[in-house]
PDB file of C-alpha atoms in Angstrom:
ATOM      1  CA  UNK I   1      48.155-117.261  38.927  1.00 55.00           C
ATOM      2  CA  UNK I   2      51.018-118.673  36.805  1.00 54.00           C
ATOM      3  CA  UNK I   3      53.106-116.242  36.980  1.00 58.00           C
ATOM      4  CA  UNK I   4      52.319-115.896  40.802  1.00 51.00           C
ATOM      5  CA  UNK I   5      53.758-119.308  41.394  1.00 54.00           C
ATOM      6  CA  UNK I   6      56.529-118.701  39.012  1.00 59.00           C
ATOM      7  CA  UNK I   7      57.361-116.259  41.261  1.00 54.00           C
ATOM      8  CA  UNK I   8      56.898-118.230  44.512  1.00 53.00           C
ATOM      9  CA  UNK I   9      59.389-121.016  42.788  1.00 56.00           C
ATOM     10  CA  UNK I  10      62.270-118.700  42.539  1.00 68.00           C
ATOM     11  CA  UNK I  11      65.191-119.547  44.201  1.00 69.00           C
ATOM     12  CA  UNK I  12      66.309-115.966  44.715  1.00 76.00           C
ATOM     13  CA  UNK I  13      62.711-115.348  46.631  1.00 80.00           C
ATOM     14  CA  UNK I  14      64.059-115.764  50.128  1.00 82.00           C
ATOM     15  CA  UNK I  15      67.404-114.053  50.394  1.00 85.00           C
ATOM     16  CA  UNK I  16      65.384-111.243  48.537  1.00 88.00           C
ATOM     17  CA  UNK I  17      63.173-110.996  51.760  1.00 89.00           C
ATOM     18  CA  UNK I  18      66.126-111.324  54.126  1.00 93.00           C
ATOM     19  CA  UNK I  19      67.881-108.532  52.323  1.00 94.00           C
ATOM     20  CA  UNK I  20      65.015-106.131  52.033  1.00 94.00           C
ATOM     21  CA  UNK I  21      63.747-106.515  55.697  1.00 95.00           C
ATOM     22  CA  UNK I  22      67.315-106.086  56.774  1.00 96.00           C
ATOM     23  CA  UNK I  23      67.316-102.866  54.731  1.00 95.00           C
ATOM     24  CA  UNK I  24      63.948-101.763  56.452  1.00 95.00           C
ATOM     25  CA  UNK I  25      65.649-101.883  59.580  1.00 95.00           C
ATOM     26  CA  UNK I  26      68.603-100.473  59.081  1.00 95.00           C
ATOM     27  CA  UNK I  27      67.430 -97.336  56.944  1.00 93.00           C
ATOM     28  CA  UNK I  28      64.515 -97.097  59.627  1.00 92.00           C
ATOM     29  CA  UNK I  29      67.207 -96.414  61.730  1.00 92.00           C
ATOM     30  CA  UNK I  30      69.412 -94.491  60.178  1.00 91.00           C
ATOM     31  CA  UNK I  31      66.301 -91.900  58.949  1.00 89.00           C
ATOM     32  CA  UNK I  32      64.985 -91.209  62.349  1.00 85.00           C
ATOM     33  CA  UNK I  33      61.712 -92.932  61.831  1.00 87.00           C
ATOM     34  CA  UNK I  34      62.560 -95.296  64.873  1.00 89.00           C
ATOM     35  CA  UNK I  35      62.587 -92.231  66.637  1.00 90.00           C
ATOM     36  CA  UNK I  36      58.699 -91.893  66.626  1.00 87.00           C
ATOM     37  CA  UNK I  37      58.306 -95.650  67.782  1.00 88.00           C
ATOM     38  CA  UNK I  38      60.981 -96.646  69.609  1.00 91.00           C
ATOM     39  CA  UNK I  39      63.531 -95.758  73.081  1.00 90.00           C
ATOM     40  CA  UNK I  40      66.525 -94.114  71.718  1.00 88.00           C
ATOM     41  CA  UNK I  41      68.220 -97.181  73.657  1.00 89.00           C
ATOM     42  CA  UNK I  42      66.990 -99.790  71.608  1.00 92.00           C
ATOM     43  CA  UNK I  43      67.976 -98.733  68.057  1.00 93.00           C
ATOM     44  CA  UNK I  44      71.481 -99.775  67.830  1.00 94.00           C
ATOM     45  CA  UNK I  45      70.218-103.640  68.393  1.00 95.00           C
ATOM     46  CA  UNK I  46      67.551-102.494  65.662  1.00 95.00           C
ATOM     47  CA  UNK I  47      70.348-101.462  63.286  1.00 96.00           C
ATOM     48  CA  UNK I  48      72.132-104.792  64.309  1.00 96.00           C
ATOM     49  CA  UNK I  49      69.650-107.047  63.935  1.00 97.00           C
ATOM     50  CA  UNK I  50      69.227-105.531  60.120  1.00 96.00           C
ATOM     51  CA  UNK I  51      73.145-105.983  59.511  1.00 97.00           C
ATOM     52  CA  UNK I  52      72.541-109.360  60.455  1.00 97.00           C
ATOM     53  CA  UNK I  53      69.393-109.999  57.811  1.00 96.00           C
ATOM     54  CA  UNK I  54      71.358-107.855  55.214  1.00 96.00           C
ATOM     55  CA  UNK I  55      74.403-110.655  55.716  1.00 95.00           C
ATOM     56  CA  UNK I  56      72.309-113.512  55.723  1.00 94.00           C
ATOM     57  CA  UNK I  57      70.623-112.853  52.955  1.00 91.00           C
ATOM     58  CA  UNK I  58      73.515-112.079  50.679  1.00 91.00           C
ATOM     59  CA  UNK I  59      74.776-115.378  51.939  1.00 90.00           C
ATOM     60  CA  UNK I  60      71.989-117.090  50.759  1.00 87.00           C
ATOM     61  CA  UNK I  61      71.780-115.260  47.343  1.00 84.00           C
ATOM     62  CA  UNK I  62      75.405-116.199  46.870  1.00 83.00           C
ATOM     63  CA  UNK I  63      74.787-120.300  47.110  1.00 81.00           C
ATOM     64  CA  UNK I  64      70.863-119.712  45.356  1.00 71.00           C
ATOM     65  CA  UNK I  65      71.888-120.905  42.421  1.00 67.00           C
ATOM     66  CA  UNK I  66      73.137-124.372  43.921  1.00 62.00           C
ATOM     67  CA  UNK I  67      69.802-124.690  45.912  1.00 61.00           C
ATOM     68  CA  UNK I  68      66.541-126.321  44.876  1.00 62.00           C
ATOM     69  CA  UNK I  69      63.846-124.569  46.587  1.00 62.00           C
ATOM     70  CA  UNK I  70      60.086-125.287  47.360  1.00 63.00           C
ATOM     71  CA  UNK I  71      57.044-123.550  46.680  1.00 60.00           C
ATOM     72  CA  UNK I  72      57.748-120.319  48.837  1.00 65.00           C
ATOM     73  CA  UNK I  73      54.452-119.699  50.892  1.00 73.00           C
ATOM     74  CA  UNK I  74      52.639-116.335  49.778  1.00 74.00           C
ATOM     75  CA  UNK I  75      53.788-115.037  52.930  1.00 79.00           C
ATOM     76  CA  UNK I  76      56.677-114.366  51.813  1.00 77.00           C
ATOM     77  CA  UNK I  77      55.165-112.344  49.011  1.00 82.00           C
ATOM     78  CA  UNK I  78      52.370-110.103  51.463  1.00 86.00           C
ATOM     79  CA  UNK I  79      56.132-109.886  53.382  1.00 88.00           C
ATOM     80  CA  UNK I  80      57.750-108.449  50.920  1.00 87.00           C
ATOM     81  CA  UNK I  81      54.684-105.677  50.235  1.00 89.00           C
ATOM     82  CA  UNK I  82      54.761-105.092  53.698  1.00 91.00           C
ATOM     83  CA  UNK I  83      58.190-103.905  53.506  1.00 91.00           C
ATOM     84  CA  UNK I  84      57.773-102.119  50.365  1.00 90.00           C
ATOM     85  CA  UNK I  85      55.012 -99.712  52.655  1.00 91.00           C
ATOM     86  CA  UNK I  86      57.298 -99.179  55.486  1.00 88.00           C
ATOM     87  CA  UNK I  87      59.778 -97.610  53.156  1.00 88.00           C
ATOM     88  CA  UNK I  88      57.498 -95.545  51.067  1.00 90.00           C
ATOM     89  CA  UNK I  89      55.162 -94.679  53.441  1.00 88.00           C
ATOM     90  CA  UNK I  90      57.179 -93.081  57.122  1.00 81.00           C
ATOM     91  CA  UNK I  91      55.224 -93.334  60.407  1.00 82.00           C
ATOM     92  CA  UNK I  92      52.892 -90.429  61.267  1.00 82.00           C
ATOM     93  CA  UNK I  93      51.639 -91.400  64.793  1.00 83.00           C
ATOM     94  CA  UNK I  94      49.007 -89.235  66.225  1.00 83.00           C
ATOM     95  CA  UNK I  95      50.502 -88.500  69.647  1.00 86.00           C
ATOM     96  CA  UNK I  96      47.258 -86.989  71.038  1.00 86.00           C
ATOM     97  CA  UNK I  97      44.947 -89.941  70.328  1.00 82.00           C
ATOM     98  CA  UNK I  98      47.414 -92.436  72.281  1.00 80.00           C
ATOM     99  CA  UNK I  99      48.330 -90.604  75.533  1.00 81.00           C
ATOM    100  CA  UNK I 100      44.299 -89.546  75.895  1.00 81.00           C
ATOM    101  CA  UNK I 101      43.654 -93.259  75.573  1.00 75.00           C
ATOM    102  CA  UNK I 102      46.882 -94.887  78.614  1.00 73.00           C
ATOM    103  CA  UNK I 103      46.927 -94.332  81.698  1.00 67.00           C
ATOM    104  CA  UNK I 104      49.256 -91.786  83.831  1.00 68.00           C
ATOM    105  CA  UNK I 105      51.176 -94.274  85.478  1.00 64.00           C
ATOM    106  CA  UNK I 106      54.607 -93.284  84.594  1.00 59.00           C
ATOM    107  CA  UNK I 107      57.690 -95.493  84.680  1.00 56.00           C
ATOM    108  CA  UNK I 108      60.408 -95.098  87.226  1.00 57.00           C
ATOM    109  CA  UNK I 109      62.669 -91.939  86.474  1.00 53.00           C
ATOM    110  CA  UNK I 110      66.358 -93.088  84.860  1.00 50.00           C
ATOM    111  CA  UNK I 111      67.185 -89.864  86.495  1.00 54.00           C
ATOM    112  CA  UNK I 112      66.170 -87.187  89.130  1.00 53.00           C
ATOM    113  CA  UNK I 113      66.457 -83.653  88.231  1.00 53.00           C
ATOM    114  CA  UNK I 114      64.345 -82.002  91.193  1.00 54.00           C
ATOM    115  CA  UNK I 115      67.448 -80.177  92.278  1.00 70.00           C
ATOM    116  CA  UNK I 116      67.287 -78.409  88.714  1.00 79.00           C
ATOM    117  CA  UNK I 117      66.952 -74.740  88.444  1.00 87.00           C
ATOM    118  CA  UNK I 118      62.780 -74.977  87.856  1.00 89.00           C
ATOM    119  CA  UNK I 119      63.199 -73.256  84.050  1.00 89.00           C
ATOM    120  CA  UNK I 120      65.673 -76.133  83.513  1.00 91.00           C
ATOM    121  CA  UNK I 121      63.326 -78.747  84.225  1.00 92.00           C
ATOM    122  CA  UNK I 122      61.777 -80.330  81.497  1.00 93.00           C
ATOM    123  CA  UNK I 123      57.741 -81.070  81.112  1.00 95.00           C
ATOM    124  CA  UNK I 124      58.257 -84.664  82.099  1.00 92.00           C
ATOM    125  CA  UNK I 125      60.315 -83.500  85.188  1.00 91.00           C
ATOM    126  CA  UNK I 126      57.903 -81.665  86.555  1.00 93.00           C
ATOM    127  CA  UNK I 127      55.380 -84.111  86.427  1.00 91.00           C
ATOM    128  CA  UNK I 128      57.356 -86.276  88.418  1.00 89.00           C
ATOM    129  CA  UNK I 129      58.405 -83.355  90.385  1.00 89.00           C
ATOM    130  CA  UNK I 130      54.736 -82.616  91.369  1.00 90.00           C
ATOM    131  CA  UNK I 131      53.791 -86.024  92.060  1.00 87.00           C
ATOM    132  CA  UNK I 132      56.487 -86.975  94.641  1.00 85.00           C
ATOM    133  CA  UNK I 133      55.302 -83.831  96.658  1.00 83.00           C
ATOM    134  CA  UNK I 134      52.070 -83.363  96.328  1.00 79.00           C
ATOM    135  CA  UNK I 135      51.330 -80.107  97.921  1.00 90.00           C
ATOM    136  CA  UNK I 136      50.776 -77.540  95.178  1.00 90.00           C
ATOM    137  CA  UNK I 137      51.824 -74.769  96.722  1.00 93.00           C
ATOM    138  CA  UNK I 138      55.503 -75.519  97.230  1.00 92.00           C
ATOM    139  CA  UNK I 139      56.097 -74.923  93.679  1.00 92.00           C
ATOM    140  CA  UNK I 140      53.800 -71.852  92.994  1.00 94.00           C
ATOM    141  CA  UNK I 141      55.791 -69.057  91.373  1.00 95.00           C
ATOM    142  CA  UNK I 142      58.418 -71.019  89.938  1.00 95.00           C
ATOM    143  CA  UNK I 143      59.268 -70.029  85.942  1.00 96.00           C
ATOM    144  CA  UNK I 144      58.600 -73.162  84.028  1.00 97.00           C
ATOM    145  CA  UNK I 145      59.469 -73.166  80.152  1.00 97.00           C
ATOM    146  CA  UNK I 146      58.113 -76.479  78.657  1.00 97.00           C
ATOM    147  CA  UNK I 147      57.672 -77.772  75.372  1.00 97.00           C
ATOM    148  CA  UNK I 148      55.069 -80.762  74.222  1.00 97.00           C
ATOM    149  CA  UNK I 149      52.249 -81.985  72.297  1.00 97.00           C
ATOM    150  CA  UNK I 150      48.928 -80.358  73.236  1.00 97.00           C
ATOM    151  CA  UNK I 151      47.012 -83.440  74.558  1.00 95.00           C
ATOM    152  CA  UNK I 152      42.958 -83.505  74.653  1.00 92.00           C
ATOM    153  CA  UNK I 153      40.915 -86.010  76.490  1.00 87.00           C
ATOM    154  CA  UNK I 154      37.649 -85.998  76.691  1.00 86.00           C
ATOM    155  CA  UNK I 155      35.300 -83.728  79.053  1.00 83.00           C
ATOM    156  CA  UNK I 156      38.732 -81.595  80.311  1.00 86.00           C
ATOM    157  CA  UNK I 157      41.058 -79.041  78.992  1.00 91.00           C
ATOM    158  CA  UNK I 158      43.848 -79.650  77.130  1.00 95.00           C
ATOM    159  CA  UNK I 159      46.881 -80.454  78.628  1.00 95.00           C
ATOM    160  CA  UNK I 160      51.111 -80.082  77.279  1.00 97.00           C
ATOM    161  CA  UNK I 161      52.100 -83.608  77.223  1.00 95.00           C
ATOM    162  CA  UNK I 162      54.995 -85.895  76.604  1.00 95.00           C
ATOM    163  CA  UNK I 163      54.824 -89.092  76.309  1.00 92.00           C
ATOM    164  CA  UNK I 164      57.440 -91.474  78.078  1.00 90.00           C
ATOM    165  CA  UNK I 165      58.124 -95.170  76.802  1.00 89.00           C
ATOM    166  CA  UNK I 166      60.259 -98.268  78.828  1.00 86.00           C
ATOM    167  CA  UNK I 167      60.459 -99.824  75.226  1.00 88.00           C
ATOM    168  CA  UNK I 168      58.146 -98.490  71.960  1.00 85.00           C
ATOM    169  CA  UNK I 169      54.943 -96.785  71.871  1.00 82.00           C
ATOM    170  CA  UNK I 170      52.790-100.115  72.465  1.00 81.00           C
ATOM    171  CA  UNK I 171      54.042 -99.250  76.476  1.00 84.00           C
ATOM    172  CA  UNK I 172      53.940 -95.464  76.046  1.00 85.00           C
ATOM    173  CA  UNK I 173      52.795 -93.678  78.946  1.00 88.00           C
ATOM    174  CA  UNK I 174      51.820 -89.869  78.886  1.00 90.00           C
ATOM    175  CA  UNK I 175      52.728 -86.957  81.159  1.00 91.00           C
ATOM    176  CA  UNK I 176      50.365 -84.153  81.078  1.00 93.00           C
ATOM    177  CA  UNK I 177      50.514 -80.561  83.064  1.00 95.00           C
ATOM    178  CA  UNK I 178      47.478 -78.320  83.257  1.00 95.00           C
ATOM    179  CA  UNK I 179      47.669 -75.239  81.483  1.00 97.00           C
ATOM    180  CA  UNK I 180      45.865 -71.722  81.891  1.00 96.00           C
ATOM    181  CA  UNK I 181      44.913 -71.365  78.490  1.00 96.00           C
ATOM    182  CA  UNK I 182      44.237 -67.469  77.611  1.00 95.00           C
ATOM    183  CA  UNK I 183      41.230 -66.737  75.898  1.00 92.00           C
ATOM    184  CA  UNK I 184      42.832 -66.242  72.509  1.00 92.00           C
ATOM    185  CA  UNK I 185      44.534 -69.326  72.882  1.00 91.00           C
ATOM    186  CA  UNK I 186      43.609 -72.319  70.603  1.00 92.00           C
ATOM    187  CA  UNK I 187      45.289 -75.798  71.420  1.00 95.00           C
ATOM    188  CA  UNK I 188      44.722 -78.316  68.577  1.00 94.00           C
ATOM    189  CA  UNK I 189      45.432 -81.928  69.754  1.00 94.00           C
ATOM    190  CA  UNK I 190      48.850 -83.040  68.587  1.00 94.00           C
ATOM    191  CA  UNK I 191      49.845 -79.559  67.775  1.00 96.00           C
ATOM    192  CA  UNK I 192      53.766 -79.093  69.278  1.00 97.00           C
ATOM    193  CA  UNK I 193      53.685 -75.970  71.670  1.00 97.00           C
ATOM    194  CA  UNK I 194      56.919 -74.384  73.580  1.00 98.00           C
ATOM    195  CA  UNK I 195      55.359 -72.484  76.960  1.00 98.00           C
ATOM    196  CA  UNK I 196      57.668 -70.102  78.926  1.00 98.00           C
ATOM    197  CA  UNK I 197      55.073 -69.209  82.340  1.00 97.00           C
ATOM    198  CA  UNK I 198      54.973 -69.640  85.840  1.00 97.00           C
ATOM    199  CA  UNK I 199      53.907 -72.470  87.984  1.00 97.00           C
ATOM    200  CA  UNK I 200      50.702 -71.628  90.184  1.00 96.00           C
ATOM    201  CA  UNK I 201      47.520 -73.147  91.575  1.00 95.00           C
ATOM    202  CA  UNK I 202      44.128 -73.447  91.149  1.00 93.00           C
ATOM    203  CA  UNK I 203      40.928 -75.185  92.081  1.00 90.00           C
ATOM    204  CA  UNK I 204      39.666 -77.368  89.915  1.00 85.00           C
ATOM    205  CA  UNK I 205      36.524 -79.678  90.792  1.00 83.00           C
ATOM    206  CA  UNK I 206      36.951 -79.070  94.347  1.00 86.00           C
ATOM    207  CA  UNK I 207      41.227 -80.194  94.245  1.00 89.00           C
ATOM    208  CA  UNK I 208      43.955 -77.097  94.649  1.00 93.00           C
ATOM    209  CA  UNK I 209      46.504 -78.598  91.717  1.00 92.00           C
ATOM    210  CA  UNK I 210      49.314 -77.267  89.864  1.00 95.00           C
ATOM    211  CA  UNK I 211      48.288 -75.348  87.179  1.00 96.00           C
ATOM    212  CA  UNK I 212      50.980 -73.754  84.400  1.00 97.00           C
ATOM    213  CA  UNK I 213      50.219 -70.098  83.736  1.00 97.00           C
ATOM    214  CA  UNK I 214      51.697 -68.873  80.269  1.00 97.00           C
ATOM    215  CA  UNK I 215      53.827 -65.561  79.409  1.00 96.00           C
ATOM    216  CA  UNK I 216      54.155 -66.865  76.163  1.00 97.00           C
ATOM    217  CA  UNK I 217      52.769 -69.896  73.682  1.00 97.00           C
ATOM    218  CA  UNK I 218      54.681 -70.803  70.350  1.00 97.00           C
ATOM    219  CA  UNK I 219      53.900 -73.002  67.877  1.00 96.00           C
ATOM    220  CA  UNK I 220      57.598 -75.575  67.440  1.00 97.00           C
ATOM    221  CA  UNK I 221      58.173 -78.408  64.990  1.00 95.00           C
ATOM    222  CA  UNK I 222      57.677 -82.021  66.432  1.00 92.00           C
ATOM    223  CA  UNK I 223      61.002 -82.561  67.751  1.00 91.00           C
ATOM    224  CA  UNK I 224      63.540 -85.051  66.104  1.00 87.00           C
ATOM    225  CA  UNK I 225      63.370 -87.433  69.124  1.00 88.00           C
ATOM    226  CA  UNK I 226      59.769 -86.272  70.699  1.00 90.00           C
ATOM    227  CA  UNK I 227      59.755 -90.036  73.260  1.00 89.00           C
ATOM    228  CA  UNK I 228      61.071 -89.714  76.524  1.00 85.00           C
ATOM    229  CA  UNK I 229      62.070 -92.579  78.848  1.00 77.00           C
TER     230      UNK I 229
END
């Protein structure tokens, strides 16, 4: 306990934090780890905002020496573990378990792309695509080639997602297609699947919907940037 508040005396104890949270951020950044939890658009104020820590902390180490400081709360010590984990220990987010537990209301397109060849369109796209006109049939024979997580909610089939986010994954919202599975198929949730098919239909409980029917099913690596907005 001595040597705990020994600790929590030291003068260099809170540029020390500054400096290491700013180099969370910034190396969170720059390693593509924000790109599991965070809109592309957002990472440059990210990277900023750990420049800015980084400077006032080696502000603050500078003049330590001419500064008496107060018991630091432990805080500042569970802080500075905190940090430690981020950088030993990268985000693994289980895509599958989010999306099967948020709803399908997905945020306004920055873009449209319905006037896209349909094997140009991407799985989010579609979505969209299909839910601005909703009769199935108008897109029934087009070639779709898609590429998502396999997402599996429970009492249905699994679906290719995506998920889409306005800001981070705490607002993530998933967009699922159905797909014809064939028999030797075997989806396993969060498993990162590139489908080349065609659109069709089908009835399922009672509905006609759009259903993606696959030529062929390959396994991809989770892709470096795997949010949409």
């Amino acid at each position: 306990m001595a040597r705990l508040n020994r600790i929590r005396q030291t003068r260099y104890l809170p540029p020390l934090v500054l400096l290491l949270w700013g180099w969370v951020l910034v190396w969170s950044t720059v390693s593509a780890r924000l790109d599991l939890l965070l809109n592309a658009l957002f990472h440059p104020v990210v990277a900023i905002a750990g420049f800015v820590l980084m400077v006032l902390g080696a502000v603050q180490l500078r003049f330590a020496s001419r500064l008496k400081t107060p018991l630091a709360p432990l805080s500042w010590l569970i802080s500075i573990a905190v940090a430690c984990l981020v950088l030993l220990f990268p985000p693994s987010p289980s895509f599958s378990d989010l999306a099967a537990n948020r709803s399908e209301n997905l945020p306004e397109a920055p873009r449209l792309s319905f006037f896209l060849p349909p094997e140009q369109r991407t799985l989010t796209e579609w979505v969209r695509l299909l839910r601005s006109q909703p009769d199935p049939n108008l897109h029934a024979g087009d070639p779709v080639r898609i590429s998502g997580f396999v997402l599996q909610r429970r009492g249905s089939q699994p679906q290719l997602a995506r998920l889409t986010v306005r800001c981070c994954l705490a607002d993530a919202t998933p967009a699922g297609l159905p797909i014809d599975w064939p028999a030797t198929a075997d989806p396993k949730p969060d498993e990162w699947l590139a489908i080349e098919g065609t659109m069709t239909t089908k009835m399922r409980d009672g509905l006609l919907i759009n259903v993606v029917k696959p030529s062929t099913i390959t396994a991809i690596p989770r892709p470096e940037r795997p949010l949409e907005p």
